Amino acid sequence: MVNPTGPLRIAAVLFPQFTSLDVFGPLGAMNSLSLRFPMSISVLSHNMDPVSIDRNIINGVSVGDRANTASPYFTEYVLPTHTFDNAPDFDVLFVPGGSGTRNNTATQPAVDWMTRVLGDSEEDWPQYVLSVCTGAALLARTGKFGGKNATTNKASFNWVRSVQGAQEINWIARARWVVDGKLWSSSGVSAGTDMTLGWIEHLHGRNQSETMRVMMEWNKLEQEDDPFADYYGLT
Amino acid sequence: MVNPTGPLRIAAVLFPQFTSLDVFGPLGAMNSLSLRFPMSISVLSHNMDPVSIDRNIINGVSVGDRANTASPYFTEYVLPTHTFDNAPDFDVLFVPGGSGTRNNTATQPAVDWMTRVLGDSEEDWPQYVLSVCTGAALLARTGKFGGKNATTNKASFNWVRSVQGAQEINWIARARWVVDGKLWSSSGVSAGTDMTLGWIEHLHGRNQSETMRVMMEWNKLEQEDDPFADYYGLT
């Protein structure tokens, strides 16, 4: 259970070409929760520049890989509150996914920082590590999750299993989300919100998580419900 | 059907204390769509300052009404791309909701601008007007939607019906979303994403909308599915 004497401090990691719904579904549920329980959040990036979901530009430079050739002007920008170097202390590490996870260079600052703050063993980790979608690939690259059960985006399942460090992780194909100790990992995009509601239930009970779900008019899938594993032929 | 000769231009309206999932669920689906079809987006606010979901601060000033007393430091910031005064031309007006819709002063620039751009009759409107959640209350205040069928957030249903201009609108209690001519309006928060997938089906067919839904691993409710109308006793 959470420490009742202080706010639960969330640290959310951003990187170029993150998927906005990976972030704002879970943080939307947490924002509603923050009306009832003391919480704080820091939104982290390698610098204080606005972080773009745009597939055409990474750190101000046009890119060809996984670019959006159909629509050169489709983006939104989210502003970090801190850099990795001046991140405040936190209890919960939140790592979203997105096509940007495939760009090793652009995500290296996030991976380096997580590698540093995760320490040598699970005891050193923050209270919770939450990954959504291909955010699990960034966690894998830290090399800190060997032996853990985890899941990830179902369309990108085989790619995530191929990244550096991922071979040491026990990937669960059929699960909306997976819990193993401090590590909570969800399937793709929307699954992050289901997991977050499950995590809220774990923290504060079913009545609270149901209240958040109903406020969001969210159509929840439970932990074992995974129609997308079937869709992508992962069995 | 959309104009096949140019990008479909989205204009998304922001205001302080918007609900981030109202925005980033629908724009997430549109972002995926933009990989296949030419689209562009402008994110509008009354000025170029970052727009906060924070319930404690509006336009840099601390507020007491609907403030988050449990968690003074829980916010994210989204950066506009244009102001209302220099908004580019657009085909689709997108209006999210959030607790900020209850602050008439903070939302007046958005309402004034929409009143101006909507013109005198539905013929003058852009091709589509999409509202999510209590974004319908901002549309109501323009006075342009008299006689239209619409829906809105189910927890705030009676409040929305009470705002200026809302008495002229025919509010549908039981609907995930409602379509009436150019006006598409959804129920609360997550319903906006269901509606957007329905709108993508209308634009490009079921195969495309299903592709977007599966990419997002989204558990869709259909237009007539509304468990939240029952939950809130709206029949």
GROMACS .gro file of C-alpha atoms in nm:
model
  470
    1MET     CA    1   0.000   0.000   0.000
    2VAL     CA    2   0.106   0.357  -0.054
    3ASN     CA    3   0.275   0.565   0.210
    4PRO     CA    4  -0.011   0.748   0.383
    5THR     CA    5   0.208   1.029   0.513
    6GLY     CA    6   0.309   1.198   0.186
    7PRO     CA    7   0.199   1.239  -0.173
    8LEU     CA    8   0.256   0.952  -0.415
    9ARG     CA    9   0.512   1.097  -0.655
   10ILE     CA   10   0.485   0.996  -1.023
   11ALA     CA   11   0.772   1.040  -1.268
   12ALA     CA   12   0.657   1.014  -1.632
   13VAL     CA   13   0.924   0.965  -1.900
   14LEU     CA   14   0.880   1.136  -2.237
   15PHE     CA   15   1.080   1.094  -2.558
   16PRO     CA   16   1.023   1.206  -2.919
   17GLN     CA   17   0.741   1.024  -3.102
   18PHE     CA   18   0.580   0.892  -2.786
   19THR     CA   19   0.216   0.782  -2.825
   20SER     CA   20   0.002   1.045  -2.658
   21LEU     CA   21  -0.277   0.807  -2.552
   22ASP     CA   22  -0.019   0.582  -2.379
   23VAL     CA   23   0.049   0.882  -2.157
   24PHE     CA   24  -0.281   1.062  -2.119
   25GLY     CA   25  -0.507   0.763  -2.060
   26PRO     CA   26  -0.311   0.651  -1.752
   27LEU     CA   27  -0.235   1.008  -1.638
   28GLY     CA   28  -0.603   1.094  -1.690
   29ALA     CA   29  -0.697   0.823  -1.441
   30MET     CA   30  -0.419   0.937  -1.206
   31ASN     CA   31  -0.533   1.298  -1.240
   32SER     CA   32  -0.883   1.197  -1.126
   33LEU     CA   33  -0.726   0.997  -0.843
   34SER     CA   34  -0.522   1.300  -0.742
   35LEU     CA   35  -0.846   1.480  -0.653
   36ARG     CA   36  -0.896   1.228  -0.370
   37PHE     CA   37  -0.544   1.129  -0.265
   38PRO     CA   38  -0.224   1.336  -0.235
   39MET     CA   39  -0.018   1.286  -0.550
   40SER     CA   40   0.237   1.479  -0.750
   41ILE     CA   41   0.380   1.435  -1.095
   42SER     CA   42   0.693   1.527  -1.282
   43VAL     CA   43   0.707   1.496  -1.662
   44LEU     CA   44   1.065   1.425  -1.766
   45SER     CA   45   1.262   1.466  -2.085
   46HIS     CA   46   1.629   1.505  -2.177
   47ASN     CA   47   1.580   1.881  -2.195
   48MET     CA   48   1.298   2.130  -2.141
   49ASP     CA   49   1.196   2.157  -2.507
   50PRO     CA   50   0.837   2.065  -2.596
   51VAL     CA   51   0.822   1.694  -2.682
   52SER     CA   52   0.649   1.616  -3.009
   53ILE     CA   53   0.446   1.314  -3.111
   54ASP     CA   54   0.538   1.405  -3.469
   55ARG     CA   55   0.685   1.121  -3.670
   56ASN     CA   56   0.875   1.360  -3.899
   57ILE     CA   57   1.094   1.544  -3.652
   58ILE     CA   58   1.312   1.419  -3.367
   59ASN     CA   59   1.480   1.680  -3.151
   60GLY     CA   60   1.429   1.944  -3.419
   61VAL     CA   61   1.582   1.729  -3.696
   62SER     CA   62   1.377   1.582  -3.980
   63VAL     CA   63   1.395   1.205  -3.987
   64GLY     CA   64   1.314   0.951  -4.251
   65ASP     CA   65   1.270   0.642  -4.039
   66ARG     CA   66   0.907   0.576  -3.950
   67ALA     CA   67   0.824   0.925  -4.071
   68ASN     CA   68   0.468   1.025  -4.152
   69THR     CA   69   0.491   1.079  -4.526
   70ALA     CA   70   0.113   1.118  -4.568
   71SER     CA   71   0.080   1.411  -4.328
   72PRO     CA   72   0.383   1.635  -4.268
   73TYR     CA   73   0.197   1.863  -4.027
   74PHE     CA   74   0.028   1.638  -3.776
   75THR     CA   75   0.162   1.676  -3.426
   76GLU     CA   76   0.094   1.788  -3.075
   77TYR     CA   77   0.351   1.906  -2.821
   78VAL     CA   78   0.375   1.826  -2.452
   79LEU     CA   79   0.593   2.030  -2.221
   80PRO     CA   80   0.819   1.857  -1.967
   81THR     CA   81   0.829   1.986  -1.612
   82HIS     CA   82   1.186   1.865  -1.542
   83THR     CA   83   1.486   1.719  -1.720
   84PHE     CA   84   1.627   1.377  -1.636
   85ASP     CA   85   1.920   1.555  -1.471
   86ASN     CA   86   1.703   1.751  -1.229
   87ALA     CA   87   1.423   1.497  -1.177
   88PRO     CA   88   1.273   1.514  -0.828
   89ASP     CA   89   1.248   1.202  -0.613
   90PHE     CA   90   0.965   0.972  -0.712
   91ASP     CA   91   0.776   0.661  -0.603
   92VAL     CA   92   0.639   0.551  -0.941
   93LEU     CA   93   0.828   0.532  -1.269
   94PHE     CA   94   0.587   0.559  -1.565
   95VAL     CA   95   0.716   0.469  -1.914
   96PRO     CA   96   0.491   0.505  -2.221
   97GLY     CA   97   0.554   0.360  -2.567
   98GLY     CA   98   0.525   0.482  -2.921
   99SER     CA   99   0.702   0.456  -3.255
  100GLY     CA  100   0.987   0.661  -3.106
  101THR     CA  101   1.092   0.362  -2.893
  102ARG     CA  102   1.244   0.222  -3.215
  103ASN     CA  103   1.487   0.512  -3.237
  104ASN     CA  104   1.776   0.406  -3.014
  105THR     CA  105   1.956   0.739  -3.038
  106ALA     CA  106   1.660   0.957  -2.945
  107THR     CA  107   1.562   0.734  -2.653
  108GLN     CA  108   1.914   0.674  -2.517
  109PRO     CA  109   1.895   0.962  -2.264
  110ALA     CA  110   1.578   0.807  -2.117
  111VAL     CA  111   1.735   0.458  -2.108
  112ASP     CA  112   2.057   0.590  -1.952
  113TRP     CA  113   1.866   0.778  -1.684
  114MET     CA  114   1.644   0.479  -1.602
  115THR     CA  115   1.948   0.251  -1.587
  116ARG     CA  116   2.100   0.489  -1.332
  117VAL     CA  117   1.793   0.540  -1.111
  118LEU     CA  118   1.686   0.174  -1.109
  119GLY     CA  119   2.001   0.072  -0.919
  120ASP     CA  120   2.130  -0.280  -0.880
  121SER     CA  121   1.828  -0.483  -0.768
  122GLU     CA  122   1.450  -0.466  -0.735
  123GLU     CA  123   1.493  -0.342  -0.379
  124ASP     CA  124   1.653  -0.028  -0.522
  125TRP     CA  125   1.368   0.036  -0.766
  126PRO     CA  126   1.099   0.288  -0.687
  127GLN     CA  127   0.781   0.146  -0.533
  128TYR     CA  128   0.630   0.081  -0.876
  129VAL     CA  129   0.756   0.065  -1.234
  130LEU     CA  130   0.472   0.100  -1.488
  131SER     CA  131   0.525   0.048  -1.860
  132VAL     CA  132   0.267   0.092  -2.134
  133CYS     CA  133   0.290  -0.056  -2.484
  134THR     CA  134   0.642  -0.051  -2.631
  135GLY     CA  135   0.766   0.141  -2.327
  136ALA     CA  136   0.865  -0.212  -2.216
  137ALA     CA  137   1.136  -0.205  -2.486
  138LEU     CA  138   1.299   0.092  -2.311
  139LEU     CA  139   1.285  -0.093  -1.980
  140ALA     CA  140   1.439  -0.401  -2.145
  141ARG     CA  141   1.731  -0.193  -2.269
  142THR     CA  142   1.821  -0.100  -1.910
  143GLY     CA  143   1.904  -0.468  -1.853
  144LYS     CA  144   1.739  -0.450  -1.509
  145PHE     CA  145   1.438  -0.675  -1.568
  146GLY     CA  146   1.594  -1.015  -1.633
  147GLY     CA  147   1.371  -1.300  -1.513
  148LYS     CA  148   1.065  -1.078  -1.485
  149ASN     CA  149   0.725  -1.151  -1.641
  150ALA     CA  150   0.606  -0.869  -1.865
  151THR     CA  151   0.387  -0.789  -2.163
  152THR     CA  152   0.384  -0.524  -2.435
  153ASN     CA  153   0.208  -0.404  -2.751
  154LYS     CA  154   0.069  -0.700  -2.945
  155ALA     CA  155   0.136  -0.562  -3.296
  156SER     CA  156   0.499  -0.501  -3.194
  157PHE     CA  157   0.535  -0.806  -2.970
  158ASN     CA  158   0.803  -0.979  -3.174
  159TRP     CA  159   0.999  -0.658  -3.225
  160VAL     CA  160   1.005  -0.584  -2.851
  161ARG     CA  161   1.128  -0.938  -2.781
  162SER     CA  162   1.420  -0.869  -3.018
  163VAL     CA  163   1.562  -0.556  -2.853
  164GLN     CA  164   1.875  -0.560  -2.641
  165GLY     CA  165   1.803  -0.704  -2.296
  166ALA     CA  166   1.460  -0.836  -2.389
  167GLN     CA  167   1.575  -1.198  -2.420
  168GLU     CA  168   1.616  -1.211  -2.040
  169ILE     CA  169   1.251  -1.121  -1.983
  170ASN     CA  170   0.964  -1.373  -1.978
  171TRP     CA  171   0.716  -1.218  -2.222
  172ILE     CA  172   0.349  -1.305  -2.168
  173ALA     CA  173   0.157  -1.293  -2.496
  174ARG     CA  174  -0.199  -1.319  -2.369
  175ALA     CA  175  -0.259  -1.054  -2.103
  176ARG     CA  176  -0.406  -0.706  -2.096
  177TRP     CA  177  -0.142  -0.638  -1.834
  178VAL     CA  178   0.108  -0.832  -1.620
  179VAL     CA  179   0.216  -0.771  -1.260
  180ASP     CA  180   0.544  -0.913  -1.129
  181GLY     CA  181   0.662  -0.760  -0.805
  182LYS     CA  182   0.714  -0.389  -0.854
  183LEU     CA  183   0.685  -0.419  -1.233
  184TRP     CA  184   0.348  -0.354  -1.396
  185SER     CA  185   0.351  -0.377  -1.777
  186SER     CA  186   0.059  -0.339  -2.014
  187SER     CA  187  -0.025  -0.436  -2.367
  188GLY     CA  188  -0.060  -0.165  -2.636
  189VAL     CA  189  -0.183   0.194  -2.598
  190SER     CA  190  -0.533   0.170  -2.441
  191ALA     CA  191  -0.427  -0.126  -2.225
  192GLY     CA  192  -0.221   0.120  -2.020
  193THR     CA  193  -0.541   0.277  -1.890
  194ASP     CA  194  -0.689  -0.062  -1.796
  195MET     CA  195  -0.366  -0.142  -1.612
  196THR     CA  196  -0.368   0.195  -1.437
  197LEU     CA  197  -0.724   0.131  -1.318
  198GLY     CA  198  -0.607  -0.212  -1.196
  199TRP     CA  199  -0.316  -0.045  -1.019
  200ILE     CA  200  -0.555   0.206  -0.857
  201GLU     CA  201  -0.763  -0.089  -0.736
  202HIS     CA  202  -0.445  -0.243  -0.591
  203LEU     CA  203  -0.361   0.085  -0.416
  204HIS     CA  204  -0.702   0.200  -0.296
  205GLY     CA  205  -0.957  -0.077  -0.360
  206ARG     CA  206  -1.220  -0.155  -0.620
  207ASN     CA  207  -1.463   0.119  -0.518
  208GLN     CA  208  -1.205   0.388  -0.590
  209SER     CA  209  -1.093   0.237  -0.920
  210GLU     CA  210  -1.455   0.198  -1.029
  211THR     CA  211  -1.521   0.562  -0.941
  212MET     CA  212  -1.230   0.669  -1.164
  213ARG     CA  213  -1.345   0.436  -1.442
  214VAL     CA  214  -1.699   0.573  -1.437
  215MET     CA  215  -1.577   0.936  -1.429
  216MET     CA  216  -1.383   0.857  -1.747
  217GLU     CA  217  -1.677   0.658  -1.895
  218TRP     CA  218  -1.411   0.395  -1.964
  219ASN     CA  219  -1.501   0.054  -2.113
  220LYS     CA  220  -1.251  -0.158  -1.922
  221LEU     CA  221  -1.095  -0.489  -2.019
  222GLU     CA  222  -0.978  -0.694  -1.722
  223GLN     CA  223  -0.626  -0.828  -1.678
  224GLU     CA  224  -0.694  -1.165  -1.845
  225ASP     CA  225  -0.903  -1.020  -2.133
  226ASP     CA  226  -0.682  -0.985  -2.439
  227PRO     CA  227  -0.864  -0.999  -2.772
  228PHE     CA  228  -0.559  -0.847  -2.941
  229ALA     CA  229  -0.334  -1.147  -2.866
  230ASP     CA  230  -0.576  -1.349  -3.079
  231TYR     CA  231  -0.601  -1.078  -3.343
  232TYR     CA  232  -0.223  -1.083  -3.390
  233GLY     CA  233  -0.201  -1.463  -3.366
  234LEU     CA  234   0.006  -1.461  -3.046
  235THR     CA  235  -0.081  -1.774  -2.851
  236MET     CA  236  -1.683   1.232  -4.787
  237VAL     CA  237  -1.364   1.425  -4.741
  238ASN     CA  238  -1.208   1.637  -5.008
  239PRO     CA  239  -0.960   1.405  -5.180
  240THR     CA  240  -0.748   1.688  -5.318
  241GLY     CA  241  -0.605   1.832  -4.996
  242PRO     CA  242  -0.531   1.741  -4.635
  243LEU     CA  243  -0.819   1.725  -4.390
  244ARG     CA  244  -0.741   2.013  -4.157
  245ILE     CA  245  -0.826   1.968  -3.788
  246ALA     CA  246  -0.855   2.262  -3.546
  247ALA     CA  247  -0.846   2.150  -3.181
  248VAL     CA  248  -0.957   2.400  -2.915
  249LEU     CA  249  -0.778   2.406  -2.579
  250PHE     CA  250  -0.866   2.595  -2.261
  251PRO     CA  251  -0.737   2.575  -1.901
  252GLN     CA  252  -0.839   2.258  -1.712
  253PHE     CA  253  -0.929   2.064  -2.024
  254THR     CA  254  -0.941   1.685  -1.978
  255SER     CA  255  -0.635   1.542  -2.147
  256LEU     CA  256  -0.795   1.210  -2.245
  257ASP     CA  257  -1.081   1.399  -2.417
  258VAL     CA  258  -0.811   1.538  -2.645
  259PHE     CA  259  -0.552   1.264  -2.681
  260GLY     CA  260  -0.784   0.967  -2.732
  261PRO     CA  261  -0.947   1.122  -3.041
  262LEU     CA  262  -0.624   1.286  -3.161
  263GLY     CA  263  -0.445   0.953  -3.107
  264ALA     CA  264  -0.687   0.789  -3.350
  265MET     CA  265  -0.649   1.083  -3.589
  266ASN     CA  266  -0.272   1.065  -3.560
  267SER     CA  267  -0.281   0.701  -3.668
  268LEU     CA  268  -0.519   0.796  -3.949
  269SER     CA  269  -0.279   1.070  -4.059
  270LEU     CA  270  -0.023   0.799  -4.146
  271ARG     CA  271  -0.256   0.683  -4.425
  272PHE     CA  272  -0.444   0.995  -4.533
  273PRO     CA  273  -0.327   1.356  -4.570
  274MET     CA  274  -0.424   1.549  -4.258
  275SER     CA  275  -0.300   1.849  -4.065
  276ILE     CA  276  -0.375   1.981  -3.720
  277SER     CA  277  -0.364   2.311  -3.538
  278VAL     CA  278  -0.392   2.321  -3.159
  279LEU     CA  279  -0.551   2.651  -3.057
  280SER     CA  280  -0.558   2.858  -2.742
  281HIS     CA  281  -0.614   3.224  -2.656
  282ASN     CA  282  -0.237   3.274  -2.645
  283MET     CA  283   0.076   3.065  -2.699
  284ASP     CA  284   0.132   2.979  -2.331
  285PRO     CA  285   0.136   2.611  -2.236
  286VAL     CA  286  -0.217   2.502  -2.143
  287SER     CA  287  -0.244   2.321  -1.812
  288ILE     CA  288  -0.484   2.049  -1.702
  289ASP     CA  289  -0.413   2.168  -1.347
  290ARG     CA  290  -0.723   2.239  -1.143
  291ASN     CA  291  -0.541   2.489  -0.923
  292ILE     CA  292  -0.422   2.745  -1.174
  293ILE     CA  293  -0.602   2.919  -1.459
  294ASN     CA  294  -0.397   3.146  -1.682
  295GLY     CA  295  -0.127   3.168  -1.417
  296VAL     CA  296  -0.369   3.265  -1.138
  297SER     CA  297  -0.455   3.035  -0.850
  298VAL     CA  298  -0.824   2.955  -0.837
  299GLY     CA  299  -1.046   2.818  -0.566
  300ASP     CA  300  -1.336   2.689  -0.772
  301ARG     CA  301  -1.306   2.320  -0.859
  302ALA     CA  302  -0.944   2.330  -0.743
  303ASN     CA  303  -0.756   2.013  -0.658
  304THR     CA  304  -0.706   2.055  -0.285
  305ALA     CA  305  -0.568   1.701  -0.239
  306SER     CA  306  -0.280   1.739  -0.485
  307PRO     CA  307  -0.144   2.088  -0.551
  308TYR     CA  308   0.122   1.963  -0.793
  309PHE     CA  309  -0.054   1.738  -1.038
  310THR     CA  310  -0.055   1.871  -1.390
  311GLU     CA  311   0.064   1.829  -1.742
  312TYR     CA  312   0.111   2.103  -2.000
  313VAL     CA  313   0.023   2.099  -2.369
  314LEU     CA  314   0.161   2.358  -2.608
  315PRO     CA  315  -0.068   2.528  -2.861
  316THR     CA  316   0.050   2.566  -3.220
  317HIS     CA  317  -0.160   2.878  -3.292
  318THR     CA  318  -0.375   3.134  -3.115
  319PHE     CA  319  -0.744   3.181  -3.194
  320ASP     CA  320  -0.651   3.509  -3.366
  321ASN     CA  321  -0.408   3.344  -3.609
  322ALA     CA  322  -0.580   3.007  -3.653
  323PRO     CA  323  -0.530   2.861  -4.001
  324ASP     CA  324  -0.831   2.755  -4.210
  325PHE     CA  325  -0.977   2.423  -4.105
  326ASP     CA  326  -1.231   2.158  -4.205
  327VAL     CA  327  -1.298   2.002  -3.863
  328LEU     CA  328  -1.360   2.186  -3.536
  329PHE     CA  329  -1.269   1.966  -3.238
  330VAL     CA  330  -1.383   2.073  -2.889
  331PRO     CA  331  -1.288   1.869  -2.581
  332GLY     CA  332  -1.439   1.899  -2.233
  333GLY     CA  333  -1.310   1.909  -1.880
  334SER     CA  334  -1.376   2.079  -1.550
  335GLY     CA  335  -1.253   2.403  -1.706
  336THR     CA  336  -1.572   2.425  -1.914
  337ARG     CA  337  -1.741   2.541  -1.593
  338ASN     CA  338  -1.524   2.851  -1.579
  339ASN     CA  339  -1.704   3.099  -1.804
  340THR     CA  340  -1.430   3.358  -1.786
  341ALA     CA  341  -1.143   3.127  -1.879
  342THR     CA  342  -1.337   2.971  -2.166
  343GLN     CA  343  -1.488   3.293  -2.306
  344PRO     CA  344  -1.206   3.344  -2.564
  345ALA     CA  345  -1.277   2.995  -2.705
  346VAL     CA  346  -1.654   3.056  -2.709
  347ASP     CA  347  -1.612   3.401  -2.870
  348TRP     CA  348  -1.385   3.260  -3.140
  349MET     CA  349  -1.616   2.966  -3.215
  350THR     CA  350  -1.915   3.202  -3.230
  351ARG     CA  351  -1.729   3.405  -3.490
  352VAL     CA  352  -1.603   3.119  -3.707
  353LEU     CA  353  -1.928   2.921  -3.703
  354GLY     CA  354  -2.109   3.197  -3.894
  355ASP     CA  355  -2.485   3.231  -3.929
  356SER     CA  356  -2.604   2.886  -4.035
  357GLU     CA  357  -2.492   2.523  -4.061
  358GLU     CA  358  -2.387   2.592  -4.422
  359ASP     CA  359  -2.122   2.828  -4.285
  360TRP     CA  360  -1.985   2.573  -4.039
  361PRO     CA  361  -1.673   2.377  -4.119
  362GLN     CA  362  -1.732   2.029  -4.267
  363TYR     CA  363  -1.751   1.873  -3.920
  364VAL     CA  364  -1.794   1.996  -3.563
  365LEU     CA  365  -1.684   1.734  -3.306
  366SER     CA  366  -1.742   1.779  -2.934
  367VAL     CA  367  -1.630   1.546  -2.657
  368CYS     CA  368  -1.775   1.536  -2.306
  369THR     CA  369  -1.859   1.881  -2.164
  370GLY     CA  370  -1.709   2.044  -2.473
  371ALA     CA  371  -2.076   2.047  -2.578
  372ALA     CA  372  -2.136   2.314  -2.312
  373LEU     CA  373  -1.894   2.546  -2.493
  374LEU     CA  374  -2.072   2.480  -2.823
  375ALA     CA  375  -2.407   2.551  -2.654
  376ARG     CA  376  -2.280   2.890  -2.539
  377THR     CA  377  -2.218   2.995  -2.899
  378GLY     CA  378  -2.596   2.981  -2.953
  379LYS     CA  379  -2.541   2.820  -3.293
  380PHE     CA  380  -2.681   2.473  -3.226
  381GLY     CA  381  -3.050   2.538  -3.158
  382GLY     CA  382  -3.270   2.247  -3.271
  383LYS     CA  383  -2.976   2.006  -3.298
  384ASN     CA  384  -2.956   1.663  -3.136
  385ALA     CA  385  -2.650   1.623  -2.915
  386THR     CA  386  -2.513   1.438  -2.616
  387THR     CA  387  -2.252   1.508  -2.348
  388ASN     CA  388  -2.086   1.373  -2.032
  389LYS     CA  389  -2.334   1.166  -1.832
  390ALA     CA  390  -2.215   1.272  -1.484
  391SER     CA  391  -2.250   1.637  -1.590
  392PHE     CA  392  -2.556   1.590  -1.810
  393ASN     CA  393  -2.789   1.809  -1.608
  394TRP     CA  394  -2.530   2.081  -1.564
  395VAL     CA  395  -2.465   2.099  -1.940
  396ARG     CA  396  -2.838   2.127  -2.005
  397SER     CA  397  -2.844   2.430  -1.774
  398VAL     CA  398  -2.579   2.645  -1.945
  399GLN     CA  399  -2.667   2.942  -2.161
  400GLY     CA  400  -2.791   2.832  -2.504
  401ALA     CA  401  -2.830   2.467  -2.405
  402GLN     CA  402  -3.209   2.486  -2.368
  403GLU     CA  403  -3.240   2.516  -2.747
  404ILE     CA  404  -3.058   2.184  -2.802
  405ASN     CA  405  -3.228   1.842  -2.798
  406TRP     CA  406  -3.011   1.647  -2.554
  407ILE     CA  407  -3.002   1.271  -2.602
  408ALA     CA  408  -2.938   1.093  -2.271
  409ARG     CA  409  -2.874   0.740  -2.391
  410ALA     CA  410  -2.605   0.745  -2.663
  411ARG     CA  411  -2.230   0.691  -2.675
  412TRP     CA  412  -2.236   0.960  -2.941
  413VAL     CA  413  -2.490   1.148  -3.154
  414VAL     CA  414  -2.463   1.262  -3.517
  415ASP     CA  415  -2.686   1.540  -3.648
  416GLY     CA  416  -2.573   1.688  -3.979
  417LYS     CA  417  -2.227   1.833  -3.935
  418LEU     CA  418  -2.244   1.804  -3.555
  419TRP     CA  419  -2.092   1.497  -3.390
  420SER     CA  420  -2.110   1.501  -3.008
  421SER     CA  421  -1.995   1.233  -2.767
  422SER     CA  422  -2.063   1.132  -2.411
  423GLY     CA  423  -1.790   1.172  -2.146
  424VAL     CA  424  -1.412   1.145  -2.189
  425SER     CA  425  -1.346   0.798  -2.343
  426ALA     CA  426  -1.663   0.821  -2.554
  427GLY     CA  427  -1.482   1.079  -2.765
  428THR     CA  428  -1.249   0.809  -2.894
  429ASP     CA  429  -1.538   0.577  -2.980
  430MET     CA  430  -1.702   0.866  -3.166
  431THR     CA  431  -1.378   0.947  -3.349
  432LEU     CA  432  -1.349   0.584  -3.462
  433GLY     CA  433  -1.712   0.608  -3.579
  434TRP     CA  434  -1.628   0.929  -3.763
  435ILE     CA  435  -1.326   0.761  -3.926
  436GLU     CA  436  -1.561   0.481  -4.039
  437HIS     CA  437  -1.792   0.746  -4.186
  438LEU     CA  438  -1.498   0.908  -4.368
  439HIS     CA  439  -1.303   0.605  -4.485
  440GLY     CA  440  -1.505   0.289  -4.414
  441ARG     CA  441  -1.509   0.020  -4.149
  442ASN     CA  442  -1.184  -0.147  -4.252
  443GLN     CA  443  -0.987   0.172  -4.187
  444SER     CA  444  -1.158   0.248  -3.856
  445GLU     CA  445  -1.102  -0.110  -3.743
  446THR     CA  446  -0.733  -0.083  -3.836
  447MET     CA  447  -0.702   0.230  -3.619
  448ARG     CA  448  -0.895   0.065  -3.333
  449VAL     CA  449  -0.673  -0.243  -3.338
  450MET     CA  450  -0.353  -0.033  -3.352
  451MET     CA  451  -0.474   0.141  -3.036
  452GLU     CA  452  -0.590  -0.191  -2.880
  453TRP     CA  453  -0.911   0.000  -2.809
  454ASN     CA  454  -1.215  -0.173  -2.655
  455LYS     CA  455  -1.487   0.011  -2.845
  456LEU     CA  456  -1.845   0.080  -2.744
  457GLU     CA  457  -2.077   0.135  -3.040
  458GLN     CA  458  -2.297   0.441  -3.087
  459GLU     CA  459  -2.604   0.292  -2.915
  460ASP     CA  460  -2.408   0.133  -2.625
  461ASP     CA  461  -2.425   0.360  -2.323
  462PRO     CA  462  -2.390   0.185  -1.986
  463PHE     CA  463  -2.317   0.521  -1.825
  464ALA     CA  464  -2.665   0.662  -1.897
  465ASP     CA  465  -2.798   0.379  -1.677
  466TYR     CA  466  -2.526   0.430  -1.417
  467TYR     CA  467  -2.624   0.794  -1.375
  468GLY     CA  468  -2.999   0.720  -1.393
  469LEU     CA  469  -3.052   0.912  -1.717
  470THR     CA  470  -3.334   0.743  -1.905
   0.00000   0.00000   0.00000
